mmCIF file of C-alpha atoms in Angstrom:
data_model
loop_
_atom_site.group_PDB
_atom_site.id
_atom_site.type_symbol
_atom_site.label_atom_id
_atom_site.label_comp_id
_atom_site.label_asym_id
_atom_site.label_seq_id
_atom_site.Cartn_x
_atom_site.Cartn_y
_atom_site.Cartn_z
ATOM 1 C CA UNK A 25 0.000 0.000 0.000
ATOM 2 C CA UNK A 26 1.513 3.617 -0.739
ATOM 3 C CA UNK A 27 2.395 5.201 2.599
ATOM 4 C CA UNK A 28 -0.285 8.152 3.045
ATOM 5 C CA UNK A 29 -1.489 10.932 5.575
ATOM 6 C CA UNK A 30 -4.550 12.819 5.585
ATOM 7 C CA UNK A 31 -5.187 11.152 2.680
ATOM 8 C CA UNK A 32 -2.454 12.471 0.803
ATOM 9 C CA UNK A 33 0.462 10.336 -1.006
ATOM 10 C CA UNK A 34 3.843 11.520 -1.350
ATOM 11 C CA UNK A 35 3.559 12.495 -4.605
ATOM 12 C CA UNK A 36 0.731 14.509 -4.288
ATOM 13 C CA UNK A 37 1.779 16.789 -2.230
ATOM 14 C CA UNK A 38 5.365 16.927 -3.605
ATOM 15 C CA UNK A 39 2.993 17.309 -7.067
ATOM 16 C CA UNK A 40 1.713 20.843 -5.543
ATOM 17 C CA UNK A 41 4.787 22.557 -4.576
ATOM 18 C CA UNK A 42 6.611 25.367 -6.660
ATOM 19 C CA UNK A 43 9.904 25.351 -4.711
ATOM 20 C CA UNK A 44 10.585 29.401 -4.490
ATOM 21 C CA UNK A 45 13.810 30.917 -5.166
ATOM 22 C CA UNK A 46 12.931 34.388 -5.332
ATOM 23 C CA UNK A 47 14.535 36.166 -2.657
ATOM 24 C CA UNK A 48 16.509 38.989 -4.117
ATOM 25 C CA UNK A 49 19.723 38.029 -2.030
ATOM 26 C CA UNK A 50 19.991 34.733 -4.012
ATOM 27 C CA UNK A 51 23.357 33.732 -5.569
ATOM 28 C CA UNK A 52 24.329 31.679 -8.227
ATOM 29 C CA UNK A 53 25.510 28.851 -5.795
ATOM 30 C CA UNK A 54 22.034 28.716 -3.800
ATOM 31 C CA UNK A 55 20.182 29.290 -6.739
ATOM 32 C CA UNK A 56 22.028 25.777 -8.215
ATOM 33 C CA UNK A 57 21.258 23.990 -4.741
ATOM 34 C CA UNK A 58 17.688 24.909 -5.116
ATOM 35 C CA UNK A 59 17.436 23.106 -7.746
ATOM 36 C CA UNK A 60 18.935 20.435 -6.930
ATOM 37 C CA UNK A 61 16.485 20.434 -3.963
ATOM 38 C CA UNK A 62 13.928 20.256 -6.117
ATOM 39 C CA UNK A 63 15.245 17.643 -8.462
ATOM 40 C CA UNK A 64 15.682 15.492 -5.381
ATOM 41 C CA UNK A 65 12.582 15.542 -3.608
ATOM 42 C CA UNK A 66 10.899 16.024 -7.243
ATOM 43 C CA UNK A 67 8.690 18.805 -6.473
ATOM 44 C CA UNK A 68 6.875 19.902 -9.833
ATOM 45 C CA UNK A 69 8.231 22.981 -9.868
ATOM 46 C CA UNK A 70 11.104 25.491 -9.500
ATOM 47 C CA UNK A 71 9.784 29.354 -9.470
ATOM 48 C CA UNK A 72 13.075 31.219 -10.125
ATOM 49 C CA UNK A 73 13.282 34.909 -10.542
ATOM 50 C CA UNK A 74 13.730 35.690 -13.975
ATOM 51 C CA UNK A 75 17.204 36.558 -14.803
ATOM 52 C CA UNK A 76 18.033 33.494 -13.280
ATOM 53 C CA UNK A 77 15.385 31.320 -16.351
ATOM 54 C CA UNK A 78 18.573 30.402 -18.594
ATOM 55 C CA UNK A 79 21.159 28.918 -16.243
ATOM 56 C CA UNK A 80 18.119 26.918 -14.194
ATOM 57 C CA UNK A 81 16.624 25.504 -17.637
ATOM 58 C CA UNK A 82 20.142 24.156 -18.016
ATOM 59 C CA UNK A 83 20.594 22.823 -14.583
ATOM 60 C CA UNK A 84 16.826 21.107 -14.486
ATOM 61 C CA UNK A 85 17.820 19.868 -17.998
ATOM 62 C CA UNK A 86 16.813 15.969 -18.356
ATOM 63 C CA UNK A 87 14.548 16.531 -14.765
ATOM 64 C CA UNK A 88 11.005 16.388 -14.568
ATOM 65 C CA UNK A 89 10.824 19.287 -12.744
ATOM 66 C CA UNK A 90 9.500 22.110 -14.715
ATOM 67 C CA UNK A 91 11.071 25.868 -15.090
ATOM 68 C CA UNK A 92 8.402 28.882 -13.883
ATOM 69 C CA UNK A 93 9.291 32.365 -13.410
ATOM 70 C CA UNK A 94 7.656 35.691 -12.392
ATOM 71 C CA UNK A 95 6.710 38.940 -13.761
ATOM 72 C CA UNK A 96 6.073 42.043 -12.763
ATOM 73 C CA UNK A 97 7.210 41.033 -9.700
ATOM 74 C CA UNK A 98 6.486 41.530 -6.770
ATOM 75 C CA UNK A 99 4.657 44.354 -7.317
ATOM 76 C CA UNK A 100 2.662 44.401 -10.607
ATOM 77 C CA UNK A 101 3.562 48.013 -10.929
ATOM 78 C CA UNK A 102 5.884 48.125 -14.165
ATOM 79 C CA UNK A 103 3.819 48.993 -17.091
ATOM 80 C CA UNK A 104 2.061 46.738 -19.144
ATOM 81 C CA UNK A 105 4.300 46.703 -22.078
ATOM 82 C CA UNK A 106 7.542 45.402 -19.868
ATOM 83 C CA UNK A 107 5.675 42.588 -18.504
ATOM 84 C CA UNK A 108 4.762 41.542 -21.868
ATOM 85 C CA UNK A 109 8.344 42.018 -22.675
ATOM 86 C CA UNK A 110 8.983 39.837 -20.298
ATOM 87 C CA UNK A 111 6.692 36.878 -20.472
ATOM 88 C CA UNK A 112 8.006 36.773 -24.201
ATOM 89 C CA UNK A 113 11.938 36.953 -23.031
ATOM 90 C CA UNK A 114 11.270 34.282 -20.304
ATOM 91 C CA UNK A 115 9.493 31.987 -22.671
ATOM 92 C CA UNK A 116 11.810 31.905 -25.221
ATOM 93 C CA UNK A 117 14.008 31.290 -22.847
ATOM 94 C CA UNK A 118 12.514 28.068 -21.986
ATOM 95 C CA UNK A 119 9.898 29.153 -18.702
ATOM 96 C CA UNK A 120 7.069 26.535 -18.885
ATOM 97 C CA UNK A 121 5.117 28.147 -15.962
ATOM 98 C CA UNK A 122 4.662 32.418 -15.276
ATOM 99 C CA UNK A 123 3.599 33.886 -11.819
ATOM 100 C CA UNK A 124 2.313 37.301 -12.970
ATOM 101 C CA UNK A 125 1.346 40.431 -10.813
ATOM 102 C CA UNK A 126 -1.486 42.100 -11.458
ATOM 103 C CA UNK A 127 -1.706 45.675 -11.214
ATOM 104 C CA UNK A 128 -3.120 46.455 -7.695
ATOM 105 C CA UNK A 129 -4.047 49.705 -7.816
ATOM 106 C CA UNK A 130 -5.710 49.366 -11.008
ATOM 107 C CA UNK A 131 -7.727 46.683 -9.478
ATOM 108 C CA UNK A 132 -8.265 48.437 -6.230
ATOM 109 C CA UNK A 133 -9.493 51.534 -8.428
ATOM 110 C CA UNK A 134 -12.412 49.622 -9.895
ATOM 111 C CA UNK A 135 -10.085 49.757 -13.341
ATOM 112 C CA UNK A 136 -11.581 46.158 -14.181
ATOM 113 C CA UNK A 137 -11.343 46.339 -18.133
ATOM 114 C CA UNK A 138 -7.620 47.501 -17.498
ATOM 115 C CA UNK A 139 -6.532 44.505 -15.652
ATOM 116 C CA UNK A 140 -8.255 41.970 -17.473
ATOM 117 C CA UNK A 141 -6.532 43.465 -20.770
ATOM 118 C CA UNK A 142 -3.225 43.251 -19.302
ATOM 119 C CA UNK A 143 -3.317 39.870 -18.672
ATOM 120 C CA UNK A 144 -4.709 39.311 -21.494
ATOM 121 C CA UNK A 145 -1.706 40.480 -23.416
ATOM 122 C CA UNK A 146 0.158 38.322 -20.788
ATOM 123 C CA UNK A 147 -1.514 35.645 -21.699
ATOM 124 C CA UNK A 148 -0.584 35.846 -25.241
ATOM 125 C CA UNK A 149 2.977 36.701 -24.857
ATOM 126 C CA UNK A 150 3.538 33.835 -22.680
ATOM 127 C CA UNK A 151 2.740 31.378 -25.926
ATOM 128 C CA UNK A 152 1.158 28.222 -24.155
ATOM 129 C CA UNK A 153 2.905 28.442 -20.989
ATOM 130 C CA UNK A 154 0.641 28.338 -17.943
ATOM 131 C CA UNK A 155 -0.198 31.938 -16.408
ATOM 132 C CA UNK A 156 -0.889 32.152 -12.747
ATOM 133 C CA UNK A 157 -2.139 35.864 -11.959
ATOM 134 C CA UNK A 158 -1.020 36.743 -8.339
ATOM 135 C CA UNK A 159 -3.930 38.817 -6.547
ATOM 136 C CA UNK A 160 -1.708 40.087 -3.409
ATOM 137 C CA UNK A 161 -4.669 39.419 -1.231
ATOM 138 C CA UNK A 162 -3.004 41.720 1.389
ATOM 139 C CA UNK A 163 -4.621 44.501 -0.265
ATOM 140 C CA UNK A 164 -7.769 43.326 -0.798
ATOM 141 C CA UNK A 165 -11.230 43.502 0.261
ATOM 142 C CA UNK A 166 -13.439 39.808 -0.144
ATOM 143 C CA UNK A 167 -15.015 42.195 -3.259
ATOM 144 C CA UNK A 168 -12.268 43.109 -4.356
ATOM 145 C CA UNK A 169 -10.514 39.262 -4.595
ATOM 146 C CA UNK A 170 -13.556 38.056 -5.913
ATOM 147 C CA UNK A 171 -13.297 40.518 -9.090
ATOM 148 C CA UNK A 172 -9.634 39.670 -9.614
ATOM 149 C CA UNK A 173 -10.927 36.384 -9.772
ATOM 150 C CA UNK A 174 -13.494 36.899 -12.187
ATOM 151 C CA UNK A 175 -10.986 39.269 -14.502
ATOM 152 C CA UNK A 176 -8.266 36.396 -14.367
ATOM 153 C CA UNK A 177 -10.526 34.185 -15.941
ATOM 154 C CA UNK A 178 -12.181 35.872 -18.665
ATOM 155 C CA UNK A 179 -8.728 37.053 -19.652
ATOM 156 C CA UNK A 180 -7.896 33.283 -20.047
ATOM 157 C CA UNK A 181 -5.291 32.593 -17.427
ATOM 158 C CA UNK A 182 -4.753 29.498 -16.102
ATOM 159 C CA UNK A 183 -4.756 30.292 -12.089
ATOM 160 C CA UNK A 184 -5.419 32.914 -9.521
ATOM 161 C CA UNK A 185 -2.449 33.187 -6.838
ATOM 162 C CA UNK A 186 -3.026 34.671 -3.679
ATOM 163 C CA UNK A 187 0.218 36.328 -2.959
ATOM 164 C CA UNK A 188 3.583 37.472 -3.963
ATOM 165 C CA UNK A 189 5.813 36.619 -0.649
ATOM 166 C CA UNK A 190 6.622 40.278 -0.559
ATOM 167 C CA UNK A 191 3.657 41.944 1.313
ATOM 168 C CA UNK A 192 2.232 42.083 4.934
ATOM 169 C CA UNK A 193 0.252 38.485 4.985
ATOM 170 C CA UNK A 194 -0.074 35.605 2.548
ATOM 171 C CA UNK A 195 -2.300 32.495 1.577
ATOM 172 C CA UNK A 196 -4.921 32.283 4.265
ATOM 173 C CA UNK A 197 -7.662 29.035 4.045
ATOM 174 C CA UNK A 198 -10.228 31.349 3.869
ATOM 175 C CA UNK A 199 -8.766 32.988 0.903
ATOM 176 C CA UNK A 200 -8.275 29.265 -0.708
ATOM 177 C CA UNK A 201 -11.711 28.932 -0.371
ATOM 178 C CA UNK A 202 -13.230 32.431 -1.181
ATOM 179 C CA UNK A 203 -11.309 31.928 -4.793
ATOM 180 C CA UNK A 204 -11.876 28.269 -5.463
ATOM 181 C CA UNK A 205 -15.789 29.379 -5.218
ATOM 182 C CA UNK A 206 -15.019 32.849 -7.360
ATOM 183 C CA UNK A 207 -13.712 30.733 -10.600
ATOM 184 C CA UNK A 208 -14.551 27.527 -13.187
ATOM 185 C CA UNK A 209 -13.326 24.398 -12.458
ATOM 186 C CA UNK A 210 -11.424 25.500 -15.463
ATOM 187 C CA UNK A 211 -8.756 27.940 -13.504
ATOM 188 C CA UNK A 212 -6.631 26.718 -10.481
ATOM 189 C CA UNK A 213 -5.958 28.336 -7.522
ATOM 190 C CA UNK A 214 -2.430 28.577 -5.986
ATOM 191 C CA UNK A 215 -1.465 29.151 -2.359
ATOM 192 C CA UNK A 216 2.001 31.565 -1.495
ATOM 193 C CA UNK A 217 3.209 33.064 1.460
ATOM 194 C CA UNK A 218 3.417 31.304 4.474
ATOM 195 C CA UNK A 219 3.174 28.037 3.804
ATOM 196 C CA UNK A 220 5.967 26.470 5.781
ATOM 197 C CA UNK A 221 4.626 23.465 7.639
ATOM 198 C CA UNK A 222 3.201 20.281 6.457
ATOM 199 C CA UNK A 223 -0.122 20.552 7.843
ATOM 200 C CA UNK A 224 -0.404 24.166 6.554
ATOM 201 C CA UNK A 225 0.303 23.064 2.959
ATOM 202 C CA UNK A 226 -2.983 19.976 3.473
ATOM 203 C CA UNK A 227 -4.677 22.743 4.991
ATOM 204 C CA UNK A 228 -5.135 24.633 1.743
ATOM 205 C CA UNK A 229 -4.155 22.013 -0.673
ATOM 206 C CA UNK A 230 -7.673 20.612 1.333
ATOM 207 C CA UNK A 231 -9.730 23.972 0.865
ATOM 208 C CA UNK A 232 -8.931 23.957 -2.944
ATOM 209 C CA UNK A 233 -5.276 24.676 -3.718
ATOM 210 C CA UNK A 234 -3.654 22.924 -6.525
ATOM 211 C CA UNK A 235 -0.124 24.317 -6.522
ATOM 212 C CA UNK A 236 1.973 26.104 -3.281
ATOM 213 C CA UNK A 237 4.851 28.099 -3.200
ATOM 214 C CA UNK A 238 7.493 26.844 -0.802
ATOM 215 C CA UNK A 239 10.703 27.709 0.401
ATOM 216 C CA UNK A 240 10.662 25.441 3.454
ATOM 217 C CA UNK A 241 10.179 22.344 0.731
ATOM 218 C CA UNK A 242 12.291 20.022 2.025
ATOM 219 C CA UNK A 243 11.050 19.960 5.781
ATOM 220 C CA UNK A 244 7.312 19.543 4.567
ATOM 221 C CA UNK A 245 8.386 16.568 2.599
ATOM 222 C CA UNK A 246 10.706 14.710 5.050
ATOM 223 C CA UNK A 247 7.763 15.600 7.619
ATOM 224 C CA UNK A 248 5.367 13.645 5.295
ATOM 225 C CA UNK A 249 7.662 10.678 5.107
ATOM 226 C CA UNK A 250 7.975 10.559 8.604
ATOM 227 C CA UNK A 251 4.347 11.156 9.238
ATOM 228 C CA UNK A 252 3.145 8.799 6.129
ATOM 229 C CA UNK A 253 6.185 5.929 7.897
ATOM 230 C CA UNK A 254 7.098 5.685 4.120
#
């Protein structure tokens, strides 16, 4: 029988982490370790800042771990022509996942039609790879998460994501929930910030999260083996 807990096998839960290297003080050595983190416990993703897309698609080269990157990050505020810049540079640079941020004070302005056409544009730079649109919930009201939500989809992204890592609070289970219930089955939701314990990762992976951002990877996936006696 495959060693479980709370219902979860190993690989599903290694299945919904991004393993985050995206702190800004990141070198080239720890950047190369994360990866081969990732490789080890095989997570199913790396999310790499994006300078750092060409030397990781080389090191995950052969792995099935896949390459996703950010832009506009962390604060969605660089104008809509650089982040379609960059989805298109990170692409052709081999990214097979984007973490985008919206633009928050268009979205806290009302300036719906805005946001959805930026990731729109987004969307179509990023030429088939998945687009996860990153509400920063931090600055939100329930209204106003529940629009982004709304917006993310018709512009035809692939997942809402609740936070960046970079603002006051992160992925909350009542967040999960709230935007699981504000989109198709069709668009995925993705938990960030915060995450850094086993039972916090079921927790949301429970109320409707698909994919997590992680930095603390490896201690939520020994725990499980312990915990699962696999």
């Amino acid at each position: 029988m495959t060693p479980s807990f709370r219902g979860f096998t190993y690989e599903q839960v290694a299945g919904a982490i991004d393993h985050s290297l995206l702190r800004p003080e990141l070198t080239a050595a720890e950047v190369e370790a994360g990866c081969a983190l990732a490789d080890r416990y095989r997570v199913v993703s790396v999310c790499c800042r994006s300078v750092d897309v060409p030397p990781v698609v080389s090191l995950l080269a052969g792995s099935p771990v896949a390459v996703g990157t950010v832009v506009g990050f962390p604060h969605g505020s660089s104008p809509t022509e650089l982040k379609v810049h960059e989805a298109r540079l990170v692409r052709s640079q081999g990214a097979a996942e984007i973490d985008m941020v919206l633009d928050i004070g268009w979205l806290r302005a009302g300036e719906l039609a805005r946001v959805e056409e930026e990731i729109r544009q987004v969307v179509a730079a990023a030429d088939g790879a998945a687009v996860r649109v990153i509400l920063e919930n931090a600055y939100l009201s329930d209204e106003q998460k529940v629009a982004a939500c709304k917006v993310v989809e018709a512009a035809g992204a692939d997942y809402v994501k609740t936070s960046s890592g970079f603002a006051p609070s992160g992925a909350t289970v009542e967040d999960i929930r709230l935007m699981r219930a504000s989109v198709s089955p069709r668009v995925k939701v993705k938990a960030a910030h915060g995450v850094r314990t086993l039972d916090a990762l079921l927790d949301v992976m429970e109320a409707g999260a698909a994919r997590c951002g992680a930095t603390a990877t490896a201690r939520i996936l020994d725990d499980f083996t312990a915990r699962a006696g696999g």
